[in-house]
Amino acid sequence: MKAVTTDNREIELSQSTVDALKARLRGPLLLPSDAGYADSRTVWNAMIDRKPALVARCLGVADVAACVQFAREHQLLLCIKGGGHNIAGLATADGALMLDLSLMRGVWVEPQEQIAHAQGGCLLGDVDRETQLHGLAAVMGFISLTGIAGLTLGGGIGYLTRRYGWTTDTVLGMNLVTADGRLVRASSEENPDLFWGLRGGGGNFGVVTGIDYRLYPVGPEIVGGLVAWPASEAPKVLELYRNLSEQAPPELTLVVLMRPAPPAPWLPPEIHGKPIVAISACYSGTAEEGEKVVAPIKSLGKPVVDILVRRPYVQMQSLLDATQPKGRRYYWKSEYLPRVEPALCDKFAEHAATIRSPHSAVILFHMSGALNRLEEEHSPVGNRDARYLLNITASWVEPAEDQANIEWARSAWNEMKSFSTGGTYINFLTQDEGPERIEAALGKSLWRLAQVKARWDPENMFRTNRNITPSGEIRVLAQA
Ligand SMILES: Cc1cc2nc3c(=O)[nH]c(=O)nc-3n(C[C@H](O)[C@H](O)[C@H](O)COP(=O)(O)OP(=O)(O)OC[C@H]3O[C@@H](n4cnc5c(N)ncnc54)[C@H](O)[C@@H]3O)c2cc1C
C-alpha cells in the first residue's frame, strides 16, 4: 500500500509491514477497504476530504507509543484525530498514519481534590457529564461534541472562561507520547518548558494521551439559554449586549448572534428561516442571582422565543450542538476584539443581512475576565488583551455554493477586521489561512515555541498542525 513520509515522498508499505503494526496494537488498524475507515477519516468539516493510508484506533497509551515508534521507523507522516472538529481538518492528512483517539474517552474525577483526569480522545461532553456528577466543572467550550485535546492545546473558551481563564490556563498537567516514543509528563514541576508549549502551541510536541483539569464548583442547576428577537430589533439588542457585557459579573457570559432562525423545536415554526438576533447567556453562579442578572435580557421588547431559564449546566453545555452538525461545509473568519464598538454593531447587523445560507451566522463571544489578568508570556495562547471573539461562520451544504459562502465570510471579515486587537484564535483558523495568520495568533511566542520544538521534536515528526519548526519557520501543510 502507498503511504507518505514526513518529507512528502510516496513509499510502498508491504503487507507484512502493515501486519507487523497490527500485531503491535490492541485497537483496530483500519485500511481504506475496512468498515469504519470512512467514519474515522472524515472530520466535522465536509470541505476536508483527505485519505490517510492507515487509521489506528488506539485503545490506550501503549497503542499510541507503538504507532509513534512505527511512524518513526518508516518516516511515516503521522496525524492525530481527537474530536475531529478542527475546521482546517488538521486531524487528517493524505497518505498518513492517523491516530484516531476516539476509543480513549475515559474520565476520572477526584472530587476532594477538584481534579479531572481525561483521556486524550474525550469530547467536551464526556468531561462535563462526569464532573457534574460531583457538582464540579472544567472550563470547556460551547459545543459538547468538540474534542478536549484540540481545544485545550489551542486555548479553549467557554461559559466559564470569564471566571477561570482559557481552558489551558486551568490545566494541571498532561501526559504525552513524544517523538522518541516515550511517555512523558508535562506540568509546572516536570518538564515545564514542554508544559508551557503545550498550552496554546497545539499538538506540535507529541500525542497527548491524558489531560488533568482543575475543577470548580458549578451547578448542577444554573440559569442559561437563549432569547431571540426578529433581526429588525438588532440595534436595541446589540446595544443591550454592549452595555450588559461590559459590566457583567464574571459568572455571566453573553454570546450574541445573528442568523436565519434554524428549524429548532424550541423556535416557533413561523420564524424558521427568518433572520433573527439572539443572546445566549449562562450565569454559572446561584440560580437566584442569575435570574436577577439576566432580567434585562428577558424584558427587552417582544422576543420570538425565550428559553433563558433555570436548567442543568450539563444541558446548557450541549444546547447549541444541533446548530453545528458534522458533515456540512464550513468556512470561518475570526478576530479578537478589545471592546464592542457601536460601529462594529452596525457592520455586524449589515453583514448578517447578506448571509447566503440558512446555516450561517455572525457571532460575538464574551471572554473578558480571568484570562486578561495573566501575563502575555504565561503560555503561548497569549492574547491577554482579548475581551471578545468575533466569529463569522459560513455554513452550507452544496459544493456548488462554496464560492458564494466563502466570499460572504471574507467580505464581512474585511469590513470588520479593523476592530480587532490584531490577534486571532488559532483554533478557529481555516485551511487557507497561512503563516501571517498563525503569527497573528501566536506571534509573541513563536521563538520560544521553536526552542521547545527543537528540544522535544528536533526532526519535526509532529507537523500536521499549525506547525512551528525547530528553526522557527511557520509551515502550513499544503493539502486539499
Ligand atoms: C462546532 C465547533 C465548536 C467549537 N467550539 C469551541 C468553543 O466553544 N471553544 C473553543 O475554544 N473552541 C471551539 N472550537 C474550536 C476547537 O477548539 C478546535 O476546532 C479544536 O481544534 C478542536 O479539537 P478536536 O480535538 O475536536 O480537533 P481535531 O480536529 O481532532 O484536532 C485538532 C488539532 O489538534 C491535534 N490533536 C487532537 N488531539 C490531539 C492529541 N490527543 N494530542 C496531540 N494533538 C492532538 C490534531 O492533530 C490537530 O492538529 C469549536 C470548533 C467547532 C467545529
Coordinates of C-alpha atoms and ligand atoms in Angstrom, one line a residue:
M1 CA 0.0 0.0 0.0
K2 CA 1.1 3.6 -0.7
A3 CA 1.9 6.0 2.1
V4 CA 3.5 9.4 2.5
T5 CA 6.6 10.2 4.5
T6 CA 7.4 13.2 6.6
D7 CA 9.4 14.7 3.8
N8 CA 6.5 14.2 1.4
R9 CA 7.8 11.1 -0.5
E10 CA 5.4 8.4 -1.6
I11 CA 6.5 5.0 -0.3
E12 CA 5.2 1.4 -0.5
L13 CA 4.3 -0.3 2.8
S14 CA 4.3 -4.1 2.3
Q15 CA 1.5 -6.3 3.6
S16 CA 4.0 -7.8 6.1
T17 CA 4.9 -4.3 7.4
V18 CA 1.3 -3.5 7.9
D19 CA 0.6 -6.8 9.6
A20 CA 3.6 -6.2 11.9
L21 CA 2.0 -2.9 13.1
K22 CA -1.4 -4.7 13.5
A23 CA 0.3 -7.2 15.8
R24 CA 1.7 -4.4 18.0
L25 CA -1.8 -2.9 18.6
R26 CA -4.7 -3.8 20.8
G27 CA -7.0 -1.4 19.0
P28 CA -8.1 -2.0 15.3
L29 CA -5.8 -0.9 12.4
L30 CA -8.0 0.1 9.5
L31 CA -7.2 0.1 5.8
P32 CA -9.3 2.1 3.3
S33 CA -11.2 -1.1 2.4
D34 CA -12.1 -1.8 6.0
A35 CA -15.5 -1.0 7.6
G36 CA -15.1 2.0 9.9
Y37 CA -12.3 3.6 7.9
A38 CA -14.6 6.1 6.2
D39 CA -16.1 7.2 9.5
S40 CA -12.6 7.6 11.1
R41 CA -11.1 9.5 8.2
T42 CA -13.9 12.1 8.0
V43 CA -13.9 15.2 10.1
W44 CA -16.5 17.7 11.1
N45 CA -16.0 20.0 8.1
A46 CA -17.1 18.4 4.8
M47 CA -14.8 20.8 2.9
I48 CA -12.0 18.5 4.0
D49 CA -11.6 15.2 2.1
R50 CA -8.3 13.5 2.9
K51 CA -7.4 9.9 2.9
P52 CA -4.8 8.6 5.4
A53 CA -3.1 5.4 4.4
L54 CA -3.9 3.7 7.7
V55 CA -6.0 4.5 10.7
A56 CA -5.0 3.2 14.1
R57 CA -7.9 3.3 16.5
C58 CA -5.8 3.4 19.6
L59 CA -7.1 1.7 22.7
G60 CA -4.6 3.1 25.2
V61 CA -1.2 4.7 25.7
A62 CA 0.7 1.6 24.6
D63 CA -1.0 1.7 21.2
V64 CA -0.1 5.3 20.8
A65 CA 3.5 4.6 21.7
A66 CA 3.6 1.7 19.2
C67 CA 2.2 3.9 16.4
V68 CA 4.7 6.7 17.1
Q69 CA 7.6 4.1 17.1
F70 CA 6.3 2.6 13.8
A71 CA 5.9 6.0 12.2
R72 CA 9.4 6.8 13.2
E73 CA 10.9 3.6 11.9
H74 CA 9.3 4.2 8.5
Q75 CA 9.5 8.0 8.5
L76 CA 5.7 8.0 8.0
L77 CA 3.7 11.2 8.1
L78 CA 1.5 11.0 11.2
C79 CA -1.7 12.8 12.1
I80 CA -3.8 12.8 15.3
K81 CA -7.5 12.9 15.5
G82 CA -9.1 14.0 18.8
G83 CA -12.7 15.1 18.3
G84 CA -12.1 15.8 14.5
H85 CA -13.6 19.3 14.9
N86 CA -10.7 21.4 13.7
I87 CA -12.2 23.5 10.8
A88 CA -8.9 23.3 8.8
G89 CA -9.0 19.5 9.1
L90 CA -5.7 19.3 10.9
A91 CA -6.7 15.8 12.2
T92 CA -6.2 14.2 8.8
A93 CA -3.7 14.0 6.0
D94 CA -3.4 12.2 2.8
G95 CA -1.2 9.1 2.9
A96 CA -0.5 9.5 6.7
L97 CA -0.8 7.1 9.6
M98 CA -3.8 8.6 11.5
L99 CA -4.0 8.0 15.3
D100 CA -7.7 8.1 15.9
L101 CA -8.1 8.5 19.7
S102 CA -11.9 8.2 19.8
L103 CA -11.8 5.0 21.8
M104 CA -9.9 6.8 24.6
R105 CA -12.7 8.7 26.3
G106 CA -12.3 7.8 29.9
V107 CA -12.7 10.5 32.6
W108 CA -11.8 10.0 36.3
V109 CA -12.8 12.6 38.9
E110 CA -11.2 13.3 42.2
P111 CA -13.9 15.3 43.9
Q112 CA -12.0 16.1 47.1
E113 CA -9.0 17.4 45.1
Q114 CA -11.3 19.0 42.4
I115 CA -9.3 17.4 39.6
A116 CA -10.4 15.5 36.5
H117 CA -8.1 13.2 34.6
A118 CA -9.4 12.9 31.0
Q119 CA -8.1 10.7 28.2
G120 CA -6.9 12.4 25.1
G121 CA -9.8 11.3 22.9
C122 CA -12.5 12.7 25.1
L123 CA -15.2 15.1 23.8
L124 CA -16.1 18.1 25.9
G125 CA -19.4 16.5 26.9
D126 CA -17.6 13.5 28.4
V127 CA -15.8 15.7 30.9
D128 CA -18.9 17.8 31.7
R129 CA -21.0 14.8 32.4
E130 CA -18.6 13.1 34.7
T131 CA -17.6 16.2 36.6
Q132 CA -21.2 17.4 37.1
L133 CA -22.0 14.2 39.0
H134 CA -20.0 15.9 41.7
G135 CA -21.3 19.5 41.2
L136 CA -18.0 20.4 39.6
A137 CA -17.0 21.6 36.1
A138 CA -13.9 22.2 34.0
V139 CA -13.6 25.1 31.6
M140 CA -14.9 23.5 28.4
G141 CA -16.3 25.1 25.2
F142 CA -19.8 25.8 23.8
I143 CA -20.4 22.7 21.7
S144 CA -20.2 19.4 23.6
L145 CA -19.1 17.3 20.6
T146 CA -15.7 19.1 20.2
G147 CA -12.6 17.3 21.3
I148 CA -10.9 18.3 24.5
A149 CA -7.3 17.8 23.1
G150 CA -7.5 20.1 20.1
L151 CA -9.5 22.7 22.1
T152 CA -7.1 22.7 25.1
L153 CA -3.9 22.6 23.1
G154 CA -5.0 25.7 21.2
G155 CA -6.5 27.6 24.2
G156 CA -10.2 26.9 24.9
I157 CA -13.0 29.3 25.7
G158 CA -16.5 28.6 27.0
Y159 CA -19.1 29.8 29.6
L160 CA -16.6 29.6 32.5
T161 CA -13.7 31.4 30.8
R162 CA -14.6 34.8 32.3
R163 CA -14.2 33.3 35.8
Y164 CA -11.2 31.0 35.3
G165 CA -9.4 31.8 32.0
W166 CA -8.6 29.9 28.9
T167 CA -9.2 26.1 29.3
T168 CA -5.5 25.7 29.0
D169 CA -4.9 28.1 32.0
T170 CA -6.7 25.6 34.2
V171 CA -4.7 22.5 33.1
L172 CA -2.6 21.0 35.9
G173 CA -0.6 18.6 33.7
M174 CA -0.6 16.5 30.6
N175 CA 0.7 13.1 29.6
L176 CA 2.0 12.6 26.1
V177 CA 4.0 10.3 23.9
T178 CA 6.8 12.3 22.4
A179 CA 8.6 11.9 19.1
D180 CA 11.0 9.3 20.6
G181 CA 8.1 7.1 21.6
R182 CA 8.5 7.9 25.4
L183 CA 5.6 8.6 27.7
V184 CA 6.3 12.0 29.3
R185 CA 4.6 14.1 32.0
A186 CA 4.4 17.8 31.5
S187 CA 3.4 20.0 34.4
S188 CA 4.8 23.0 36.2
E189 CA 7.1 20.6 38.2
E190 CA 8.0 18.2 35.4
N191 CA 9.3 19.3 32.0
P192 CA 8.0 22.9 32.5
D193 CA 9.2 24.0 29.1
L194 CA 7.1 21.4 27.4
F195 CA 4.1 22.2 29.6
W196 CA 4.4 25.9 28.6
G197 CA 4.5 25.0 24.9
L198 CA 1.5 22.7 25.1
R199 CA -0.7 25.4 26.5
G200 CA -1.6 27.1 23.2
G201 CA 1.2 25.7 20.9
G202 CA -1.1 22.9 19.6
G203 CA -0.2 19.3 19.0
N204 CA 3.3 20.2 17.9
F205 CA 5.2 18.2 20.5
G206 CA 3.6 14.8 20.8
V207 CA 0.4 12.8 21.2
V208 CA -1.4 13.9 24.3
T209 CA -2.9 10.8 26.0
G210 CA -4.3 12.5 29.1
I211 CA -5.1 15.9 30.5
D212 CA -5.6 16.9 34.1
Y213 CA -8.0 19.7 34.7
R214 CA -8.6 21.9 37.7
L215 CA -12.4 21.7 38.5
Y216 CA -14.6 24.4 40.0
P217 CA -18.0 24.2 41.8
V218 CA -20.7 24.9 39.2
G219 CA -24.4 24.0 39.1
P220 CA -25.8 21.4 38.7
E221 CA -28.5 24.0 38.2
I222 CA -27.7 27.3 36.5
V223 CA -29.6 30.0 34.7
G224 CA -28.9 29.6 31.0
G225 CA -30.4 29.5 27.5
L226 CA -31.3 32.0 24.8
V227 CA -33.6 34.8 24.0
A228 CA -34.2 35.7 20.3
W229 CA -35.9 38.6 18.5
P230 CA -36.6 39.4 14.8
A231 CA -33.5 40.8 13.2
S232 CA -35.2 44.2 12.9
E233 CA -34.6 44.5 16.7
A234 CA -30.8 44.2 16.2
P235 CA -30.0 47.9 17.1
K236 CA -31.6 47.6 20.5
V237 CA -30.4 44.1 21.2
L238 CA -26.8 44.8 20.2
E239 CA -26.9 48.0 22.4
L240 CA -28.1 45.9 25.3
Y241 CA -25.4 43.3 24.6
R242 CA -22.7 46.0 24.6
N243 CA -23.7 47.6 27.9
L244 CA -24.5 44.4 29.7
S245 CA -21.4 42.5 28.6
E246 CA -19.1 45.4 29.7
Q247 CA -20.5 45.5 33.2
A248 CA -21.3 41.8 33.6
P249 CA -20.1 39.9 36.7
P250 CA -17.6 37.1 35.9
E251 CA -20.3 34.5 36.4
L252 CA -22.2 35.8 33.4
T253 CA -21.2 35.0 29.9
L254 CA -23.1 36.5 27.0
V255 CA -22.9 35.5 23.3
V256 CA -24.8 37.5 20.7
L257 CA -25.5 36.1 17.2
M258 CA -27.4 36.9 14.1
R259 CA -28.5 34.3 11.6
P260 CA -31.6 32.8 9.8
A261 CA -33.6 31.0 12.5
P262 CA -32.8 27.3 12.4
P263 CA -35.7 24.8 12.4
A264 CA -35.1 24.0 16.1
P265 CA -38.1 22.5 18.1
W266 CA -37.8 25.4 20.6
L267 CA -38.4 28.0 17.9
P268 CA -41.9 28.7 16.6
P269 CA -42.3 27.2 13.1
E270 CA -43.4 30.6 11.6
I271 CA -40.0 32.1 12.4
H272 CA -37.9 29.2 10.9
G273 CA -35.6 30.6 8.1
K274 CA -36.4 34.2 9.1
P275 CA -33.5 36.5 10.2
I276 CA -33.1 36.7 14.0
V277 CA -30.8 38.2 16.6
A278 CA -30.3 36.2 19.8
I279 CA -28.4 36.5 23.0
S280 CA -27.3 33.2 24.6
A281 CA -26.5 33.6 28.3
C282 CA -25.1 31.5 31.0
Y283 CA -24.9 32.6 34.6
S284 CA -22.8 30.0 36.4
G285 CA -23.3 31.3 40.0
T286 CA -26.5 30.7 42.0
A287 CA -29.8 30.4 40.2
E288 CA -31.4 33.1 42.4
E289 CA -28.7 35.7 41.5
G290 CA -28.7 34.5 37.8
E291 CA -32.4 35.3 37.4
K292 CA -31.9 38.9 38.6
V293 CA -28.8 39.4 36.4
V294 CA -30.5 38.2 33.1
A295 CA -33.8 40.1 33.7
P296 CA -32.8 43.0 31.4
I297 CA -32.4 40.4 28.5
K298 CA -35.8 38.8 29.2
S299 CA -37.6 42.1 29.4
L300 CA -36.3 43.6 26.2
G301 CA -39.1 44.1 23.5
K302 CA -41.0 41.2 22.2
P303 CA -38.8 38.1 21.8
V304 CA -39.8 35.4 19.4
V305 CA -38.5 32.9 21.9
D306 CA -37.3 32.9 25.4
I307 CA -35.7 29.7 26.8
L308 CA -33.4 31.5 29.2
V309 CA -34.3 29.6 32.3
R310 CA -33.0 27.5 35.2
R311 CA -31.6 24.3 33.7
P312 CA -28.9 21.7 34.4
Y313 CA -25.4 23.1 33.5
V314 CA -24.7 19.9 31.5
Q315 CA -27.8 20.6 29.4
M316 CA -26.6 24.2 28.7
Q317 CA -23.3 22.8 27.5
S318 CA -25.0 21.0 24.6
L319 CA -27.9 23.4 23.9
L320 CA -26.4 24.6 20.6
D321 CA -24.9 21.3 19.4
A322 CA -27.5 20.7 16.7
T323 CA -26.7 24.0 15.0
Q324 CA -23.2 22.8 14.1
P325 CA -23.6 19.2 12.8
K326 CA -20.7 17.1 11.3
G327 CA -20.8 16.9 7.5
R328 CA -21.8 20.4 6.4
R329 CA -19.4 22.7 4.7
Y330 CA -17.8 25.3 6.9
Y331 CA -15.6 28.4 6.4
W332 CA -14.8 30.8 9.3
K333 CA -13.1 34.1 9.8
S334 CA -12.3 35.3 13.3
E335 CA -10.7 38.2 15.2
Y336 CA -10.2 39.1 18.9
L337 CA -11.7 42.4 19.9
P338 CA -10.7 44.7 22.7
R339 CA -14.3 46.1 23.0
V340 CA -17.6 46.1 21.2
E341 CA -18.0 49.5 19.5
P342 CA -21.3 50.9 18.1
A343 CA -19.7 51.0 14.6
L344 CA -18.9 47.3 14.9
C345 CA -22.5 46.6 15.8
D346 CA -23.7 48.3 12.6
K347 CA -21.4 46.2 10.5
F348 CA -22.4 43.1 12.4
A349 CA -26.0 43.6 11.5
E350 CA -25.2 44.7 8.0
H351 CA -23.3 41.5 7.1
A352 CA -25.9 39.3 8.9
A353 CA -28.4 40.7 6.4
T354 CA -26.4 39.4 3.5
I355 CA -25.9 35.9 4.7
R356 CA -26.1 33.4 1.8
S357 CA -27.1 30.2 3.6
P358 CA -29.8 29.2 6.1
H359 CA -27.0 27.9 8.4
S360 CA -24.5 30.8 8.5
A361 CA -24.1 33.2 11.4
V362 CA -22.2 36.2 12.8
I363 CA -21.3 35.6 16.5
L364 CA -19.7 37.6 19.3
F365 CA -18.3 35.6 22.2
H366 CA -17.7 37.3 25.5
M367 CA -14.4 36.3 27.2
S368 CA -13.1 39.2 29.3
G369 CA -12.0 38.5 32.9
A370 CA -9.6 35.9 34.3
L371 CA -7.6 35.5 31.1
N372 CA -6.8 39.2 30.9
R373 CA -5.1 39.0 34.3
L374 CA -2.3 36.7 33.4
E375 CA 1.0 37.8 31.8
E376 CA 1.3 37.5 28.0
E377 CA 4.2 35.1 28.3
H378 CA 2.3 32.8 30.7
S379 CA 1.7 30.4 27.8
P380 CA 1.7 30.6 24.0
V381 CA -2.1 31.1 23.9
G382 CA -1.3 34.7 24.7
N383 CA -3.8 37.3 23.5
R384 CA -4.3 38.5 27.1
D385 CA -5.9 41.7 25.7
A386 CA -8.8 39.8 24.0
R387 CA -12.1 40.7 25.5
Y388 CA -14.5 39.4 22.8
L389 CA -14.1 37.0 19.9
L390 CA -15.8 37.7 16.6
N391 CA -16.6 34.7 14.5
I392 CA -18.0 34.9 11.0
T393 CA -19.3 31.4 10.3
A394 CA -20.3 30.4 6.9
S395 CA -22.0 27.0 6.8
W396 CA -23.8 25.4 3.8
V397 CA -24.5 22.0 2.2
E398 CA -23.8 22.1 -1.6
P399 CA -20.3 22.2 -3.0
A400 CA -21.7 24.4 -5.8
E401 CA -22.3 27.1 -3.1
D402 CA -18.7 27.2 -1.9
Q403 CA -17.6 30.3 -3.6
A404 CA -20.7 32.4 -2.6
N405 CA -20.4 31.5 1.0
I406 CA -16.7 31.9 1.3
E407 CA -16.9 35.3 -0.4
W408 CA -19.6 36.4 2.1
A409 CA -17.4 35.4 5.1
R410 CA -14.3 37.1 3.6
S411 CA -16.1 40.3 2.7
A412 CA -17.7 40.5 6.2
W413 CA -14.2 39.9 7.7
N414 CA -12.6 42.5 5.5
E415 CA -15.0 45.1 6.8
M416 CA -14.8 44.1 10.5
K417 CA -11.1 43.2 11.0
S418 CA -10.2 46.9 11.7
F419 CA -11.9 46.4 15.1
S420 CA -9.5 43.6 16.0
T421 CA -6.8 43.6 18.7
G422 CA -4.6 42.3 15.8
G423 CA -4.8 38.8 17.3
T424 CA -6.8 35.8 16.1
Y425 CA -7.8 32.4 17.6
I426 CA -5.5 29.6 16.4
N427 CA -8.3 27.1 16.9
F428 CA -10.7 29.0 14.5
L429 CA -8.3 29.3 11.6
T430 CA -9.4 27.8 8.3
Q431 CA -7.2 25.9 5.9
D432 CA -6.5 28.8 3.6
E433 CA -5.1 30.9 6.4
G434 CA -1.3 31.0 6.1
P435 CA 1.7 31.9 8.2
E436 CA 0.7 35.5 8.7
R437 CA -2.5 34.4 10.5
I438 CA -0.6 31.9 12.6
E439 CA 1.7 34.7 13.6
A440 CA -1.3 36.9 14.5
A441 CA -2.4 34.1 16.8
L442 CA 0.9 33.1 18.4
G443 CA 3.2 36.0 17.4
K444 CA 4.9 36.8 20.7
S445 CA 5.6 33.1 21.5
L446 CA 6.9 31.9 18.1
W447 CA 10.6 31.9 19.0
R448 CA 10.1 30.2 22.4
L449 CA 7.9 27.6 20.7
A450 CA 10.6 26.8 18.2
Q451 CA 13.1 26.3 21.1
V452 CA 10.7 23.8 22.8
K453 CA 10.2 22.1 19.4
A454 CA 13.9 21.8 18.9
R455 CA 14.3 20.1 22.2
W456 CA 11.3 17.7 22.1
D457 CA 10.8 17.0 18.3
P458 CA 14.0 18.0 16.5
E459 CA 13.1 16.1 13.4
N460 CA 9.6 17.7 13.2
M461 CA 7.7 14.5 13.4
F462 CA 4.5 16.3 14.5
R463 CA 3.8 18.6 11.6
T464 CA 0.2 18.1 10.5
N465 CA -0.8 21.0 12.7
R466 CA -0.1 24.8 12.9
N467 CA 3.5 23.8 12.6
I468 CA 6.3 25.7 14.2
T469 CA 9.5 24.0 13.0
P470 CA 12.6 23.6 15.2
S471 CA 14.2 26.5 13.3
G472 CA 11.2 28.8 13.9
E473 CA 9.6 28.6 10.5
I474 CA 5.8 28.5 10.3
R475 CA 4.7 25.7 8.0
V476 CA 1.2 25.0 6.7
L477 CA 0.8 21.5 5.3
A478 CA -0.4 22.1 1.7
Q479 CA -3.2 19.6 1.2
A480 CA -6.6 19.8 -0.3
Ligands
LIG1 C1 -18.6 23.2 16.2 C2 -17.4 23.7 16.9 C3 -17.5 24.3 18.1 C4 -16.4 24.8 18.7 N1 -16.5 25.5 19.9 C5 -15.4 25.9 20.5 C6 -15.5 26.5 21.8 O1 -16.6 26.7 22.3 N2 -14.4 27.0 22.4 C7 -13.2 26.8 21.8 O2 -12.2 27.3 22.4 N3 -13.0 26.3 20.6 C8 -14.1 25.8 20.0 N4 -14.0 25.2 18.7 C9 -12.7 25.1 18.1 C10 -12.0 23.9 18.6 O3 -11.3 24.2 19.8 C11 -10.9 23.4 17.6 O4 -11.6 23.1 16.4 C12 -10.1 22.2 18.1 O5 -9.1 22.0 17.2 C13 -11.0 21.0 18.1 O6 -10.3 19.9 18.7 P1 -10.6 18.4 18.3 O7 -9.8 17.6 19.2 O8 -12.0 18.2 18.1 O9 -9.9 18.6 16.8 P2 -9.1 17.6 15.9 O10 -9.6 18.1 14.5 O11 -9.2 16.2 16.2 O12 -7.6 18.1 16.1 C14 -7.2 19.4 16.1 C15 -5.7 19.5 16.2 O13 -5.3 19.1 17.5 C16 -4.4 18.0 17.3 N5 -4.8 16.9 18.3 C17 -6.0 16.4 18.5 N6 -5.9 15.5 19.5 C18 -4.6 15.5 19.9 C19 -4.0 14.8 20.9 N7 -4.6 13.9 21.7 N8 -2.6 15.0 21.1 C20 -2.0 15.9 20.3 N9 -2.6 16.6 19.3 C21 -3.9 16.4 19.2 C22 -4.6 17.4 15.9 O14 -3.5 16.8 15.4 C23 -4.9 18.7 15.2 O15 -3.7 19.4 14.9 C24 -15.1 24.7 18.1 C25 -15.0 24.0 16.9 C26 -16.1 23.6 16.2 C27 -16.0 22.9 14.9

